[in-house]
Coordinates of C-alpha atoms and ligand atoms in Angstrom, one line a residue:
M255 CA -122.9 -49.2 28.2
Q256 CA -126.1 -51.3 28.6
G257 CA -129.4 -50.0 27.4
L258 CA -131.4 -51.9 30.3
G259 CA -134.5 -51.7 28.0
R260 CA -134.4 -48.0 27.8
E261 CA -136.3 -46.3 25.0
I262 CA -134.7 -44.5 22.1
V263 CA -136.5 -42.8 19.1
L264 CA -134.2 -43.2 16.2
G265 CA -135.1 -40.4 13.6
V266 CA -134.0 -41.0 10.0
G267 CA -133.6 -38.1 7.6
G268 CA -133.8 -38.4 4.0
G269 CA -130.1 -38.8 2.8
I270 CA -128.2 -41.9 1.4
A271 CA -126.5 -42.5 4.8
A272 CA -130.0 -43.8 6.0
Y273 CA -128.9 -47.3 5.0
K274 CA -125.9 -47.1 7.4
S275 CA -128.6 -46.3 10.1
C276 CA -129.7 -49.9 9.8
D277 CA -126.3 -50.9 11.4
L278 CA -126.7 -48.4 14.0
L279 CA -130.2 -49.8 14.9
R280 CA -128.8 -53.2 15.3
R281 CA -126.2 -52.1 17.5
L282 CA -128.4 -50.3 19.8
L283 CA -130.7 -53.3 20.0
D284 CA -127.7 -55.6 20.8
L285 CA -126.9 -53.2 23.6
D286 CA -130.4 -53.9 25.1
F287 CA -132.1 -50.5 24.2
K288 CA -135.6 -50.6 22.7
V289 CA -135.9 -48.5 19.6
T290 CA -138.9 -46.8 17.7
V291 CA -137.7 -45.7 14.4
V292 CA -139.3 -42.5 13.0
P293 CA -138.2 -41.9 9.3
T294 CA -139.0 -38.7 7.6
P295 CA -141.2 -39.3 4.5
S296 CA -138.4 -38.4 2.1
S297 CA -136.0 -41.0 3.8
L298 CA -138.4 -43.8 2.8
N299 CA -136.9 -43.3 -0.8
F300 CA -133.8 -44.8 0.6
V301 CA -134.9 -47.2 3.2
G302 CA -138.4 -48.3 3.3
A303 CA -140.8 -48.7 6.4
A304 CA -140.7 -52.6 6.0
T305 CA -137.0 -52.6 6.7
W306 CA -137.1 -50.5 9.8
E307 CA -140.1 -52.6 11.1
A308 CA -138.5 -55.9 10.4
L309 CA -135.2 -54.7 12.0
S310 CA -136.9 -52.9 15.1
G311 CA -139.7 -55.4 15.5
R312 CA -141.9 -52.1 15.9
R313 CA -144.5 -50.4 13.9
V314 CA -143.1 -47.6 11.8
T315 CA -145.1 -44.2 10.9
T316 CA -143.9 -40.9 9.5
E317 CA -146.8 -38.9 9.7
V318 CA -148.7 -37.2 12.6
F319 CA -152.0 -38.2 10.7
Q320 CA -151.3 -41.8 11.0
S321 CA -152.5 -43.6 14.3
V322 CA -154.0 -40.3 15.3
E323 CA -155.9 -42.2 18.3
E324 CA -152.5 -42.7 19.8
V325 CA -151.4 -39.1 19.7
R326 CA -148.3 -40.8 18.5
H327 CA -145.9 -37.8 18.5
V328 CA -146.7 -36.9 22.1
S329 CA -146.7 -40.8 23.2
L330 CA -143.4 -41.3 21.5
A331 CA -142.0 -38.2 23.0
K332 CA -143.0 -39.1 26.6
K333 CA -141.8 -42.6 26.3
A334 CA -138.4 -41.8 24.8
D335 CA -135.4 -41.7 27.2
F336 CA -133.1 -40.6 24.4
L337 CA -133.5 -39.3 20.8
I338 CA -130.9 -39.9 18.1
I339 CA -131.3 -38.3 14.6
A340 CA -129.1 -40.2 12.0
P341 CA -128.7 -39.1 9.6
A342 CA -129.6 -35.6 9.9
T343 CA -129.9 -33.7 6.5
A344 CA -129.3 -30.0 6.1
D345 CA -133.1 -29.6 5.4
L346 CA -134.1 -31.6 8.7
M347 CA -131.7 -29.6 10.9
A348 CA -133.1 -26.4 9.4
R349 CA -136.6 -27.6 10.3
I350 CA -135.7 -28.5 13.8
A351 CA -133.7 -25.2 14.4
A352 CA -137.0 -23.3 13.2
G353 CA -139.2 -25.2 15.5
R354 CA -141.3 -26.6 12.5
A355 CA -143.5 -29.6 13.0
D356 CA -144.4 -30.8 9.4
D357 CA -143.7 -34.5 9.9
L358 CA -144.0 -37.0 12.8
L359 CA -140.1 -36.8 13.5
T360 CA -140.1 -33.0 13.9
N361 CA -143.2 -33.3 16.1
V362 CA -141.5 -35.7 18.3
V363 CA -138.4 -33.4 18.5
L364 CA -140.4 -30.5 19.5
A365 CA -142.5 -32.5 22.1
A366 CA -139.6 -34.2 23.7
S367 CA -137.1 -32.9 26.3
V368 CA -134.5 -35.7 26.6
P369 CA -130.8 -36.0 25.7
T370 CA -130.6 -35.8 21.8
L371 CA -127.8 -36.8 19.5
I372 CA -127.7 -35.5 15.9
V373 CA -125.6 -37.0 13.3
P374 CA -125.4 -34.9 10.3
A375 CA -124.5 -36.3 6.9
M376 CA -124.5 -34.4 3.6
H377 CA -122.5 -33.1 0.8
P378 CA -119.4 -31.0 2.0
Q379 CA -120.7 -27.9 0.2
M380 CA -124.0 -28.3 2.1
W381 CA -122.3 -28.9 5.3
S382 CA -120.1 -25.7 5.0
N383 CA -122.8 -23.5 3.8
P384 CA -123.3 -20.6 6.3
A385 CA -127.1 -21.5 6.7
T386 CA -126.3 -24.9 7.7
L387 CA -123.5 -24.0 10.0
E388 CA -125.8 -21.4 11.8
N389 CA -128.5 -24.1 12.2
V390 CA -126.0 -26.4 13.7
A391 CA -124.8 -23.6 16.1
T392 CA -128.3 -22.9 17.0
L393 CA -128.9 -26.6 17.8
R394 CA -125.9 -26.8 19.8
A395 CA -126.6 -23.7 21.7
R396 CA -130.1 -25.4 22.6
G397 CA -128.3 -28.3 24.3
Y398 CA -128.6 -30.8 21.2
T399 CA -125.2 -32.7 20.6
V400 CA -124.5 -32.3 17.1
L401 CA -121.5 -34.5 15.7
D402 CA -119.4 -33.0 13.0
P403 CA -119.6 -35.3 9.9
E404 CA -116.3 -37.2 8.9
I405 CA -114.1 -36.3 6.2
G406 CA -113.7 -38.7 3.3
A407 CA -115.1 -39.9 0.0
L408 CA -118.8 -39.2 -0.7
T409 CA -121.4 -40.9 -2.7
S410 CA -121.2 -38.0 -5.3
G411 CA -117.5 -38.9 -5.9
D412 CA -116.4 -35.7 -4.2
I413 CA -114.1 -35.9 -1.2
G414 CA -114.7 -33.6 1.9
Q415 CA -116.4 -33.3 5.1
G416 CA -119.9 -34.6 5.1
R417 CA -119.7 -38.5 5.7
F418 CA -121.8 -40.3 8.2
P419 CA -119.4 -41.5 11.1
S420 CA -118.9 -45.1 11.7
T421 CA -121.4 -47.0 14.0
P422 CA -118.8 -47.4 16.9
N423 CA -118.1 -43.6 16.7
I424 CA -121.7 -42.8 17.0
I425 CA -122.2 -45.3 19.7
S426 CA -119.3 -43.8 21.6
A427 CA -120.8 -40.2 21.2
F428 CA -124.2 -41.5 22.3
K429 CA -122.4 -42.8 25.6
S430 CA -121.4 -39.3 26.4
V431 CA -124.6 -37.8 25.7
I432 CA -126.2 -40.2 28.1
G433 CA -123.4 -39.5 30.7
E434 CA -122.5 -43.2 31.0
S435 CA -119.3 -43.2 29.4
E436 CA -117.0 -42.7 32.3
D437 CA -119.2 -42.3 35.4
F438 CA -116.7 -44.4 37.4
K439 CA -113.7 -42.6 36.2
G440 CA -111.3 -42.1 39.3
R441 CA -113.2 -44.7 41.3
K442 CA -111.6 -47.8 42.7
I443 CA -113.8 -51.2 42.6
L444 CA -113.0 -54.2 44.4
I445 CA -114.9 -57.4 43.5
T446 CA -114.8 -60.8 44.8
A447 CA -115.9 -63.6 42.5
G448 CA -116.3 -67.3 42.3
G449 CA -116.5 -69.8 45.2
T450 CA -113.9 -70.5 47.8
R451 CA -112.3 -74.1 48.3
E452 CA -111.3 -75.3 51.7
P453 CA -109.0 -78.2 51.5
I454 CA -109.6 -81.5 53.2
D455 CA -106.4 -83.1 51.8
P456 CA -104.3 -82.5 48.7
V457 CA -107.0 -83.9 46.6
R458 CA -110.2 -83.1 48.2
F459 CA -112.1 -79.8 49.2
I460 CA -115.2 -78.2 50.4
G461 CA -116.5 -76.0 47.6
N462 CA -119.7 -74.5 46.2
R463 CA -121.4 -74.0 42.8
S464 CA -120.7 -70.3 42.3
S465 CA -119.4 -69.8 38.6
G466 CA -118.0 -66.3 39.2
K467 CA -119.9 -65.2 36.2
Q468 CA -121.8 -62.3 38.0
G469 CA -118.6 -60.9 39.6
Y470 CA -116.8 -60.9 36.3
A471 CA -119.9 -59.3 34.7
V472 CA -119.5 -56.5 37.4
A473 CA -115.7 -56.3 36.7
R474 CA -116.6 -55.8 32.9
A475 CA -119.3 -53.2 33.4
A476 CA -117.0 -51.4 35.9
L477 CA -114.2 -51.3 33.5
S478 CA -116.3 -50.0 30.6
R479 CA -117.5 -47.2 32.9
G480 CA -113.9 -46.0 33.6
A481 CA -113.3 -47.6 37.0
D482 CA -110.1 -49.0 38.4
V483 CA -111.0 -52.5 39.0
T484 CA -109.5 -55.1 41.2
L485 CA -110.9 -58.7 41.1
I486 CA -110.4 -61.1 43.7
S487 CA -111.2 -64.4 41.8
A488 CA -111.8 -67.8 43.5
N489 CA -111.7 -71.0 41.3
V490 CA -113.3 -69.9 38.2
H491 CA -113.2 -71.0 34.7
L492 CA -113.4 -67.8 33.1
S493 CA -110.6 -65.8 31.1
D494 CA -108.9 -63.0 32.7
I495 CA -110.3 -59.6 31.8
P496 CA -107.7 -57.4 30.1
G497 CA -107.3 -54.1 32.1
V498 CA -108.8 -55.7 35.3
E499 CA -106.0 -56.5 38.1
T500 CA -106.9 -60.1 39.1
I501 CA -105.7 -61.7 42.1
K502 CA -106.2 -65.5 42.1
V503 CA -107.2 -67.0 45.5
E504 CA -108.4 -70.6 46.7
T505 CA -109.5 -70.3 50.3
A506 CA -111.8 -68.0 52.4
A507 CA -108.4 -67.1 54.4
Q508 CA -106.5 -65.9 51.1
M509 CA -109.7 -64.1 50.1
H510 CA -109.7 -62.4 53.5
Q511 CA -106.1 -61.4 53.1
A512 CA -106.5 -59.9 49.8
L513 CA -109.6 -58.0 51.0
N514 CA -107.6 -56.6 53.9
E515 CA -104.9 -55.5 51.5
N516 CA -107.1 -53.7 49.1
F517 CA -110.2 -52.4 51.0
A518 CA -108.9 -49.2 52.3
A519 CA -108.1 -47.9 48.9
T520 CA -111.5 -48.8 47.4
N521 CA -114.5 -46.8 46.9
V522 CA -116.9 -49.5 46.2
L523 CA -116.6 -53.3 47.3
V524 CA -118.8 -56.0 45.5
M525 CA -118.9 -59.1 47.4
S526 CA -120.3 -61.5 44.9
A527 CA -118.0 -64.6 45.8
A528 CA -119.6 -67.4 47.7
V529 CA -117.5 -67.8 50.7
A530 CA -117.5 -71.3 52.5
D531 CA -119.0 -70.8 55.8
A532 CA -116.7 -73.3 57.4
R533 CA -113.6 -75.2 56.8
P534 CA -112.1 -78.5 57.7
L535 CA -110.5 -78.3 61.1
H536 CA -107.5 -80.2 59.7
N537 CA -106.0 -80.0 56.2
A538 CA -104.3 -83.3 56.0
D539 CA -100.9 -83.4 54.6
G540 CA -101.4 -86.8 52.7
K541 CA -104.3 -88.1 51.0
I542 CA -106.8 -89.5 53.4
R543 CA -107.5 -93.1 52.7
K544 CA -111.1 -94.3 52.1
K545 CA -111.4 -96.3 55.1
D546 CA -110.6 -93.2 57.2
F547 CA -112.8 -90.9 55.2
T548 CA -115.7 -91.0 57.3
A549 CA -116.3 -87.6 58.9
I550 CA -114.9 -84.1 58.6
E551 CA -114.7 -81.8 61.6
L552 CA -115.4 -78.2 60.7
I553 CA -114.5 -74.9 62.1
E554 CA -116.4 -71.8 61.3
N555 CA -114.8 -69.2 58.9
P556 CA -115.0 -65.7 59.7
D557 CA -117.6 -63.7 57.9
L558 CA -115.4 -61.7 55.6
L559 CA -117.9 -58.8 54.9
A560 CA -118.7 -58.3 58.6
S561 CA -115.0 -58.4 59.5
I562 CA -114.0 -56.0 56.7
A563 CA -116.8 -53.6 57.5
A564 CA -115.1 -52.7 60.7
A565 CA -112.6 -50.9 58.7
K566 CA -115.3 -49.2 56.6
T567 CA -114.8 -45.4 56.1
S568 CA -116.8 -44.3 53.0
Q569 CA -116.9 -47.3 51.1
V570 CA -120.2 -48.4 49.4
I571 CA -120.6 -52.2 50.0
I572 CA -122.6 -54.4 47.8
A573 CA -123.5 -57.9 49.2
F574 CA -125.1 -60.8 47.7
A575 CA -127.6 -63.4 49.1
A576 CA -128.1 -66.6 47.2
E577 CA -131.4 -67.9 48.6
T578 CA -133.9 -70.8 47.7
K579 CA -136.8 -68.5 49.0
L580 CA -137.1 -64.8 48.5
D581 CA -137.5 -63.3 51.9
T582 CA -137.1 -59.5 51.4
E583 CA -137.2 -58.8 55.3
G584 CA -134.6 -61.5 56.1
A585 CA -132.4 -60.0 53.3
K586 CA -132.8 -56.4 54.7
E587 CA -131.7 -57.9 58.1
K588 CA -128.7 -59.5 56.5
M589 CA -127.7 -56.4 54.6
V590 CA -127.8 -54.4 58.0
R591 CA -125.8 -57.4 59.9
K592 CA -123.1 -57.4 57.1
S593 CA -122.9 -53.6 57.1
A594 CA -123.7 -53.6 53.4
D595 CA -125.3 -50.6 51.6
I596 CA -126.9 -52.5 48.8
L597 CA -127.9 -56.3 48.6
Y598 CA -128.7 -58.4 45.6
L599 CA -131.2 -61.1 46.8
N600 CA -130.6 -63.9 44.2
D601 CA -133.4 -66.5 43.8
V602 CA -131.2 -69.7 43.3
S603 CA -134.4 -72.0 43.8
G604 CA -134.2 -74.9 41.1
G605 CA -130.3 -74.4 40.8
D606 CA -130.7 -72.9 37.4
I607 CA -128.8 -69.7 38.1
F608 CA -125.4 -71.0 38.9
N609 CA -123.3 -71.0 35.8
S610 CA -126.4 -69.3 33.9
E611 CA -126.1 -66.2 31.9
T612 CA -129.0 -64.7 33.4
T613 CA -130.4 -63.9 36.9
H614 CA -133.6 -62.7 38.6
G615 CA -134.3 -61.5 42.2
Q616 CA -134.3 -58.3 44.2
I617 CA -132.1 -55.3 44.7
I618 CA -132.5 -54.0 48.1
T619 CA -131.0 -50.8 49.4
R620 CA -130.2 -49.3 52.8
D621 CA -132.6 -46.5 52.0
G622 CA -135.6 -48.8 51.7
K623 CA -135.7 -49.4 47.9
V624 CA -136.7 -52.8 46.7
I625 CA -136.2 -53.3 43.0
E626 CA -137.6 -56.3 41.4
V627 CA -135.1 -57.8 38.7
A628 CA -137.0 -59.7 36.3
E629 CA -135.1 -62.4 34.3
T630 CA -132.0 -60.5 32.9
T631 CA -128.5 -60.9 31.8
K632 CA -125.8 -60.8 34.6
D633 CA -124.3 -58.0 32.7
T634 CA -127.4 -55.9 32.7
L635 CA -127.7 -56.5 36.5
A636 CA -124.1 -55.4 37.0
H637 CA -124.8 -52.1 35.4
Q638 CA -128.0 -51.7 37.6
L639 CA -126.0 -52.4 40.7
L640 CA -123.2 -50.0 39.7
S641 CA -125.7 -47.3 39.0
E642 CA -127.1 -47.9 42.6
A643 CA -123.7 -47.9 44.0
L644 CA -122.9 -44.5 42.0
H645 CA -126.1 -43.0 43.5
K646 CA -125.1 -43.9 46.9
L647 CA -121.3 -42.5 46.4
G648 CA -123.0 -39.3 45.3
Ligands
CTP917 N1 -120.0 -63.9 53.0 C1 -118.7 -63.3 53.6 N2 -118.0 -64.3 54.3 C2 -118.6 -65.4 54.7 C3 -119.9 -65.8 54.1 C4 -120.4 -64.9 53.3 O1 -118.2 -62.3 53.4 N3 -118.0 -66.2 55.4 C5 -120.6 -62.6 52.1 C6 -120.8 -63.2 50.6 O2 -119.7 -62.7 49.8 C7 -122.0 -62.5 50.2 C8 -122.9 -62.6 51.7 O3 -121.9 -62.6 52.5 O4 -122.0 -61.2 49.8 C9 -123.7 -63.7 51.5 O5 -124.1 -64.1 52.7 P1 -124.8 -65.5 52.9 O6 -124.0 -66.6 52.7 O7 -126.2 -65.4 52.3 O8 -125.2 -65.3 54.6 P2 -124.7 -65.9 55.8 O9 -124.1 -64.8 56.7 O10 -123.9 -67.0 55.5 O11 -126.0 -66.3 56.5 P3 -127.1 -67.5 56.2 O12 -126.1 -68.6 55.6 O13 -127.3 -68.0 57.7 O14 -128.2 -67.2 55.3

């Protein structure tokens, strides 16, 4: 799961577990979500506004009558893509269930209609009280996801069901809430990565600067979204990804063969490898001596994408174009020529993209969308491309 800069309102109720939400906040920021923290006034007894402001890098208010000119409860509700309330106390859930709006957080909850995760934490007696259980049932019936607290030792010294879940458990529940846990489950993805090498003799080759990082990022992203991933990897210095079937190739011809063997069974092909456009006509058996190394006669390689597209049935194809000048119209024409559905036009001017962790360019789709990608990580781009492919798959 990648946040891609999407907005979360993190509501914090007045329970001791509020301090554990600091860790949750950090993790959400690591995942590239933007988070505004809205604590209830009583929660400030446990964790102060200064802590939330320092961690989130954003202003923190608790009452509707602060920053009134911004109509903050409405603006926060409008801006939010998701709501997480952690910890949720018995009182906070009762107020939400009753539709109360007596602090900023409950106002935001009432004004928002976005996927919401509620993470209760309280003493076991309070959790098992019929009043709380009824409120939880009401909230669930209204479409909120309410986690069950975990069982274990509590701050009071008692043992029972009431503990705040661990951050990874909350994150995994959140993935399900936003529907990104396994959206590629049952789908096969074939990815090419790296750059082919075309041998001149046993010691020399024609190659290119592709590091393979973008293709590996797509493989990781697809795996995390439940896909069955096959990676055709050409000459990279990257570790294998556990859970991904990796086929190592060197030349365009070997990549072509691996594509032919795997394309029919795949749902999405991501062609991020840089394939050499030509290869030496002769691959010398012995090392060519310096005095004879004066010219290399080349022969054109087949266009792998164009050739594989002849066998296309329902596959979604993502192509890449590394260009030193962004020419959207030319890229659209290239996408059609290569029978691709989506093309990432990568601005490689300045040479700083190769081997870099970040990228910028444009995602262009067959149905006419041009999405500007400002400097972002290759992981984030990978998720964006997969989401476009999923959209196309239907
Ligand atoms: N590609 C391919 N087979 C080739 C060359 C490229 O399948 N022999 C794929 C790459 O994996 C990538 C896209 O085509 O997805 C990149 O195409 P690009 O090299 O930009 O286009 P070319 O067809 O080589 O056109 P030109 O160099 O004239 O821009």
